[in-house]
Amino acid sequence: MSDTQKYDIIVIGSLNADLVVRSPRFPQPGETISGGDLLTIPGGKGANQAVASARQGANVAMIGRVGKDNFAPLLIENLKSNNVNTSHVAQDDSATGTAIIIVDANGQNSIVLSPGANGKVDFHDIDSAPDAKILLLQFEIPMDSVLHAARRYKANGTTVILNPAPARQIPEALLTLIDILVPNESELSLLTNMPVTDVKSAELAAQEILKRGVKTVIVTLGSKGALVVTGTQATQVDTYKVEVVDTTAAGDAFIGGFASAMLNNKSLEESVRYGCACGALATTKLGAQPSLPTKEEVERFMSLQ
Ligand code: RIB
């Protein structure tokens, strides 16, 4: 696709090299334990969401930054091989973003991020980016840049979807620009300062967010699926039961699947159900981008349920 055309989806966000070790359990502070082989896997919430969308057939461009080290070509090549346009991924003298990830025997993870070049994404990167129908944002680049991106694309009539991860507070100016907010339970709890422990409490907290200017909140609830809350109703959407190997990037798979389904004119609920299938499938494989399902895999999986 030429850069003067509108993309289906633009992702402005992070690219990380995920340094992954499987471990029988998480170590205690001060403790050393032995795990499996070290794996270097393409990741980063932004790049994961770009690949997740492209594998569902969307035309996607990634906007972000990498360094000039050995991780950079690994991340760029993986995006390209998944048909994600990378002509707006800049290279600078920082280190490429890295995530140190431990995956335990239950498939749960623990992550420490080193933002590197992701922390340098600036207004220029955003202003020179192409137009799109949907903008996907997360919190692994500077907050000022997230806000600038939301402002720029909102002014063009683009649908702005924010995944407020890793969890942090959202400036009020940003909230009013968001069409669809996709937090998990702990992110929603932090945003509202309210306990979110079940579907009812998630609904109450999501309603608080709606009062602050967001149009739709979709709370991802892990094995309980997702809760869609709009100004007029709250609907819980069930997910699928699978054997969990690694939950890394399940939320990213959900968002890419959800956004692609919306582009295919599915209803809000159908799109969330589709996103749940993508998220569930992503948990059945190790790693971030290698675990993201294709359109064919998702359709086959859903037809067998
Ligand atoms: O959402 C999963 C991602 O979070 C990983 O790929 C890792 O890079 C961290 O950013």
Short mmCIF file of C-alpha atoms and ligand atoms in Angstrom, two decimals:
data_model
loop_
_atom_site.label_atom_id
_atom_site.label_comp_id
_atom_site.label_asym_id
_atom_site.label_seq_id
_atom_site.Cartn_x
_atom_site.Cartn_y
_atom_site.Cartn_z
CA MET A 1 0.00 0.00 0.00
CA SER A 2 1.32 3.48 -0.87
CA ASP A 3 1.85 5.89 2.00
CA THR A 4 -0.56 8.48 0.63
CA GLN A 5 -3.45 6.04 1.07
CA LYS A 6 -5.35 5.57 4.27
CA TYR A 7 -4.42 2.47 6.28
CA ASP A 8 -7.04 0.39 8.07
CA ILE A 9 -5.01 0.56 11.26
CA ILE A 10 -2.10 2.67 12.46
CA VAL A 11 -0.31 1.59 15.62
CA ILE A 12 1.77 4.24 17.37
CA GLY A 13 3.65 2.41 20.07
CA SER A 14 6.46 0.17 21.22
CA LEU A 15 8.67 -2.44 19.63
CA ASN A 16 10.51 -4.68 22.10
CA ALA A 17 12.87 -7.60 21.93
CA ASP A 18 11.35 -9.98 24.49
CA LEU A 19 14.05 -11.91 26.36
CA VAL A 20 12.06 -14.86 27.64
CA VAL A 21 12.91 -17.60 30.13
CA ARG A 22 10.48 -20.29 31.24
CA SER A 23 10.79 -20.99 34.93
CA PRO A 24 9.03 -23.44 37.28
CA ARG A 25 7.97 -20.44 39.37
CA PHE A 26 8.80 -16.76 39.96
CA PRO A 27 11.87 -16.21 42.17
CA GLN A 28 11.50 -14.54 45.57
CA PRO A 29 13.47 -11.28 46.16
CA GLY A 30 17.13 -12.24 46.57
CA GLU A 31 16.58 -15.80 45.30
CA THR A 32 18.22 -17.41 42.22
CA ILE A 33 16.52 -20.28 40.43
CA SER A 34 17.25 -22.12 37.18
CA GLY A 35 14.95 -21.79 34.18
CA GLY A 36 14.92 -22.97 30.55
CA ASP A 37 16.79 -21.68 27.51
CA LEU A 38 16.86 -17.93 26.84
CA LEU A 39 14.63 -17.03 23.88
CA THR A 40 14.66 -13.73 21.97
CA ILE A 41 11.17 -13.12 20.61
CA PRO A 42 9.65 -10.10 18.78
CA GLY A 43 7.32 -8.26 21.14
CA GLY A 44 6.26 -4.85 22.44
CA LYS A 45 2.59 -4.02 22.93
CA GLY A 46 2.50 -1.73 19.88
CA ALA A 47 4.19 -4.13 17.47
CA ASN A 48 2.19 -7.06 18.86
CA GLN A 49 -1.08 -5.24 18.18
CA ALA A 50 0.13 -4.36 14.67
CA VAL A 51 0.94 -8.01 13.88
CA ALA A 52 -2.27 -9.21 15.56
CA SER A 53 -4.31 -6.92 13.26
CA ALA A 54 -2.33 -7.72 10.11
CA ARG A 55 -2.77 -11.47 10.69
CA GLN A 56 -6.51 -10.82 10.57
CA GLY A 57 -6.14 -9.23 7.13
CA ALA A 58 -6.05 -5.52 8.03
CA ASN A 59 -3.73 -3.05 6.20
CA VAL A 60 -1.50 -1.93 9.04
CA ALA A 61 1.35 0.55 9.51
CA MET A 62 3.56 0.70 12.59
CA ILE A 63 4.91 4.00 13.90
CA GLY A 64 7.68 3.79 16.49
CA ARG A 65 11.41 3.66 17.10
CA VAL A 66 14.17 1.09 17.40
CA GLY A 67 17.91 1.43 18.03
CA LYS A 68 20.84 0.49 15.78
CA ASP A 69 21.65 -2.75 17.59
CA ASN A 70 21.14 -6.40 16.66
CA PHE A 71 17.58 -6.50 17.99
CA ALA A 72 16.34 -3.85 15.54
CA PRO A 73 16.46 -5.95 12.32
CA LEU A 74 14.82 -8.89 14.10
CA LEU A 75 11.83 -6.71 15.06
CA ILE A 76 11.56 -4.91 11.72
CA GLU A 77 11.85 -8.10 9.66
CA ASN A 78 9.16 -9.80 11.69
CA LEU A 79 6.79 -6.89 11.13
CA LYS A 80 7.52 -6.90 7.40
CA SER A 81 7.02 -10.63 7.08
CA ASN A 82 3.59 -10.13 8.64
CA ASN A 83 2.73 -7.43 6.06
CA VAL A 84 2.99 -4.53 8.50
CA ASN A 85 4.35 -1.36 6.87
CA THR A 86 7.50 -0.23 8.70
CA SER A 87 8.50 2.82 6.66
CA HIS A 88 7.66 5.02 9.67
CA VAL A 89 9.68 3.08 12.22
CA ALA A 90 12.67 5.35 12.92
CA GLN A 91 16.12 4.24 14.09
CA ASP A 92 18.05 6.28 16.62
CA ASP A 93 21.10 5.88 18.84
CA SER A 94 19.19 4.46 21.82
CA ALA A 95 19.08 0.78 22.57
CA THR A 96 16.10 -1.05 21.08
CA GLY A 97 13.35 -1.54 23.68
CA THR A 98 13.66 -4.77 25.63
CA ALA A 99 11.37 -6.75 27.90
CA ILE A 100 12.78 -9.26 30.37
CA ILE A 101 10.04 -11.87 30.72
CA ILE A 102 9.69 -14.84 33.06
CA VAL A 103 6.93 -17.31 32.20
CA ASP A 104 5.98 -19.70 35.02
CA ALA A 105 4.63 -23.25 34.86
CA ASN A 106 1.04 -21.92 34.82
CA GLY A 107 1.73 -19.71 31.79
CA GLN A 108 1.59 -16.49 33.85
CA ASN A 109 4.29 -13.90 33.22
CA SER A 110 6.28 -11.29 35.01
CA ILE A 111 7.83 -8.50 32.89
CA VAL A 112 10.45 -5.78 33.39
CA LEU A 113 10.67 -3.26 30.55
CA SER A 114 13.66 -1.26 29.38
CA PRO A 115 11.99 1.31 27.06
CA GLY A 116 15.11 2.39 25.14
CA ALA A 117 14.12 3.88 21.76
CA ASN A 118 10.39 3.57 22.58
CA GLY A 119 10.93 6.37 25.08
CA LYS A 120 12.05 8.68 22.24
CA VAL A 121 8.92 8.52 20.07
CA ASP A 122 8.10 12.18 19.50
CA PHE A 123 5.66 14.58 17.81
CA HIS A 124 7.61 14.53 14.55
CA ASP A 125 7.21 10.73 14.28
CA ILE A 126 3.47 11.21 14.71
CA ASP A 127 3.00 14.21 12.42
CA SER A 128 4.71 12.45 9.51
CA ALA A 129 2.59 9.29 9.86
CA PRO A 130 -0.08 8.31 7.33
CA ASP A 131 -3.86 8.46 7.94
CA ALA A 132 -5.95 5.54 9.10
CA LYS A 133 -9.45 4.40 9.96
CA ILE A 134 -8.43 3.16 13.41
CA LEU A 135 -5.58 4.29 15.67
CA LEU A 136 -4.29 1.86 18.32
CA LEU A 137 -2.42 3.34 21.30
CA GLN A 138 -0.82 1.88 24.44
CA PHE A 139 1.39 3.28 27.21
CA GLU A 140 4.89 2.08 26.25
CA ILE A 141 5.84 5.40 24.59
CA PRO A 142 5.89 8.86 26.27
CA MET A 143 2.48 10.09 27.49
CA ASP A 144 2.91 13.42 25.62
CA SER A 145 3.27 11.49 22.37
CA VAL A 146 0.21 9.34 23.12
CA LEU A 147 -1.79 12.53 23.71
CA HIS A 148 -0.44 14.20 20.58
CA ALA A 149 -1.30 11.13 18.47
CA ALA A 150 -4.84 10.95 19.86
CA ARG A 151 -5.36 14.66 19.13
CA ARG A 152 -4.01 14.45 15.58
CA TYR A 153 -6.01 11.37 14.54
CA LYS A 154 -9.20 12.34 16.37
CA ALA A 155 -9.24 15.61 14.43
CA ASN A 156 -9.27 13.52 11.19
CA GLY A 157 -12.24 11.43 12.28
CA THR A 158 -10.16 8.31 13.06
CA THR A 159 -11.52 5.92 15.69
CA VAL A 160 -9.10 6.08 18.63
CA ILE A 161 -8.65 2.92 20.71
CA LEU A 162 -6.46 3.08 23.83
CA ASN A 163 -5.13 0.06 25.70
CA PRO A 164 -3.93 1.72 28.95
CA ALA A 165 -1.09 -0.77 29.51
CA PRO A 166 1.25 -0.90 31.35
CA ALA A 167 -1.15 0.50 33.95
CA ARG A 168 -0.92 4.18 34.73
CA GLN A 169 -3.20 7.17 35.23
CA ILE A 170 -4.70 8.78 32.11
CA PRO A 171 -4.68 12.59 31.79
CA GLU A 172 -8.25 13.93 31.52
CA ALA A 173 -7.34 15.63 28.20
CA LEU A 174 -6.55 12.20 26.75
CA LEU A 175 -9.67 10.49 28.07
CA THR A 176 -11.94 12.87 26.16
CA LEU A 177 -10.25 11.85 22.87
CA ILE A 178 -10.75 8.12 23.33
CA ASP A 179 -13.54 6.31 21.49
CA ILE A 180 -12.86 2.87 22.95
CA LEU A 181 -10.81 2.17 26.09
CA VAL A 182 -9.63 -1.43 26.60
CA PRO A 183 -8.24 -1.93 30.14
CA ASN A 184 -7.89 -5.18 32.06
CA GLU A 185 -9.22 -5.42 35.62
CA SER A 186 -6.13 -4.09 37.38
CA GLU A 187 -5.70 -1.22 34.90
CA LEU A 188 -9.35 -0.24 35.36
CA SER A 189 -8.97 -0.37 39.13
CA LEU A 190 -5.94 1.93 39.03
CA LEU A 191 -7.69 4.36 36.65
CA THR A 192 -10.76 4.71 38.82
CA ASN A 193 -9.31 4.05 42.27
CA MET A 194 -12.15 1.54 42.69
CA PRO A 195 -11.87 -2.19 43.47
CA VAL A 196 -12.43 -4.33 40.37
CA THR A 197 -12.84 -7.92 41.49
CA ASP A 198 -15.81 -9.23 39.50
CA VAL A 199 -18.15 -8.36 36.64
CA LYS A 200 -20.37 -6.09 38.75
CA SER A 201 -17.47 -4.04 40.12
CA ALA A 202 -15.95 -3.84 36.62
CA GLU A 203 -19.23 -2.41 35.33
CA LEU A 204 -19.37 0.23 38.10
CA ALA A 205 -15.77 1.28 37.45
CA ALA A 206 -16.30 1.37 33.67
CA GLN A 207 -19.30 3.65 34.19
CA GLU A 208 -17.04 6.08 36.07
CA ILE A 209 -14.75 6.16 33.01
CA LEU A 210 -17.72 6.86 30.72
CA LYS A 211 -18.56 9.88 32.85
CA ARG A 212 -15.06 11.21 32.12
CA GLY A 213 -15.61 11.33 28.34
CA VAL A 214 -14.84 7.87 26.90
CA LYS A 215 -17.61 6.47 24.67
CA THR A 216 -17.11 2.73 25.16
CA VAL A 217 -15.15 0.71 27.72
CA ILE A 218 -14.25 -2.93 27.05
CA VAL A 219 -12.84 -4.58 30.18
CA THR A 220 -10.84 -7.72 29.44
CA LEU A 221 -11.49 -10.26 32.20
CA GLY A 222 -9.08 -13.11 31.32
CA SER A 223 -10.85 -16.47 31.56
CA LYS A 224 -14.16 -14.65 32.22
CA GLY A 225 -14.09 -13.04 28.76
CA ALA A 226 -14.81 -9.33 28.44
CA LEU A 227 -17.34 -6.76 29.57
CA VAL A 228 -18.58 -4.16 27.08
CA VAL A 229 -19.93 -1.01 28.72
CA THR A 230 -21.52 1.82 26.72
CA GLY A 231 -23.73 4.73 27.80
CA THR A 232 -26.79 2.52 27.41
CA GLN A 233 -25.81 -1.03 28.36
CA ALA A 234 -23.30 -3.48 29.84
CA THR A 235 -22.83 -6.88 28.20
CA GLN A 236 -20.54 -9.70 29.31
CA VAL A 237 -19.06 -11.70 26.45
CA ASP A 238 -17.75 -15.18 27.26
CA THR A 239 -14.38 -16.38 26.06
CA TYR A 240 -13.17 -19.85 25.03
CA LYS A 241 -11.59 -22.53 27.22
CA VAL A 242 -8.06 -23.48 26.11
CA GLU A 243 -4.90 -25.08 27.56
CA VAL A 244 -2.80 -22.07 28.62
CA VAL A 245 0.92 -22.18 27.79
CA ASP A 246 1.80 -18.47 28.04
CA THR A 247 -0.53 -15.48 28.52
CA THR A 248 2.00 -12.98 27.04
CA ALA A 249 0.33 -10.81 24.35
CA ALA A 250 -3.16 -12.26 24.90
CA GLY A 251 -4.45 -8.70 25.42
CA ASP A 252 -2.66 -7.56 22.26
CA ALA A 253 -4.20 -10.43 20.28
CA PHE A 254 -7.63 -9.43 21.64
CA ILE A 255 -7.20 -5.82 20.52
CA GLY A 256 -5.92 -6.69 17.03
CA GLY A 257 -8.76 -9.18 16.54
CA PHE A 258 -11.37 -6.81 17.92
CA ALA A 259 -10.25 -3.86 15.75
CA SER A 260 -10.10 -6.01 12.60
CA ALA A 261 -13.57 -7.41 13.25
CA MET A 262 -14.94 -3.86 13.66
CA LEU A 263 -13.40 -2.99 10.28
CA ASN A 264 -15.26 -5.96 8.82
CA ASN A 265 -18.53 -4.39 10.01
CA LYS A 266 -19.17 -6.87 12.80
CA SER A 267 -21.22 -5.52 15.72
CA LEU A 268 -19.48 -4.37 18.90
CA GLU A 269 -20.39 -7.62 20.68
CA GLU A 270 -19.41 -9.85 17.75
CA SER A 271 -16.10 -8.01 17.50
CA VAL A 272 -15.42 -8.53 21.21
CA ARG A 273 -16.25 -12.24 20.85
CA TYR A 274 -13.84 -12.43 17.90
CA GLY A 275 -11.18 -10.64 19.98
CA CYS A 276 -11.74 -13.17 22.78
CA ALA A 277 -11.07 -16.02 20.34
CA CYS A 278 -7.82 -14.32 19.23
CA GLY A 279 -6.77 -13.76 22.86
CA ALA A 280 -7.57 -17.36 23.86
CA LEU A 281 -5.61 -18.78 20.91
CA ALA A 282 -2.61 -16.57 21.72
CA THR A 283 -2.36 -18.15 25.18
CA THR A 284 -1.89 -21.63 23.68
CA LYS A 285 1.60 -20.80 22.33
CA LEU A 286 4.79 -19.46 23.86
CA GLY A 287 5.91 -15.88 23.17
CA ALA A 288 4.34 -12.66 21.92
CA GLN A 289 4.27 -12.32 18.14
CA PRO A 290 4.73 -16.03 17.32
CA SER A 291 1.57 -16.77 19.32
CA LEU A 292 -0.75 -14.38 17.45
CA PRO A 293 -3.30 -16.32 15.40
CA THR A 294 -4.11 -15.90 11.70
CA LYS A 295 -7.61 -15.22 10.39
CA GLU A 296 -7.91 -18.82 9.18
CA GLU A 297 -6.88 -20.19 12.59
CA VAL A 298 -9.43 -18.00 14.38
CA GLU A 299 -12.28 -18.86 12.00
CA ARG A 300 -11.55 -22.59 12.23
CA PHE A 301 -11.32 -22.40 16.04
CA MET A 302 -14.61 -20.49 16.36
CA SER A 303 -16.41 -22.86 14.00
CA LEU A 304 -15.38 -25.85 16.14
CA GLN A 305 -16.77 -24.43 19.41
O1 RIB B 1 1.77 -7.28 25.96
C1 RIB B 1 2.91 -8.11 25.91
C2 RIB B 1 4.14 -7.29 25.71
O2 RIB B 1 4.38 -6.51 26.86
C3 RIB B 1 5.41 -8.09 25.52
O3 RIB B 1 5.62 -8.47 24.19
C4 RIB B 1 6.48 -7.19 26.09
O4 RIB B 1 7.30 -6.65 25.12
C5 RIB B 1 5.73 -6.11 26.86
O5 RIB B 1 5.79 -4.93 26.21
#
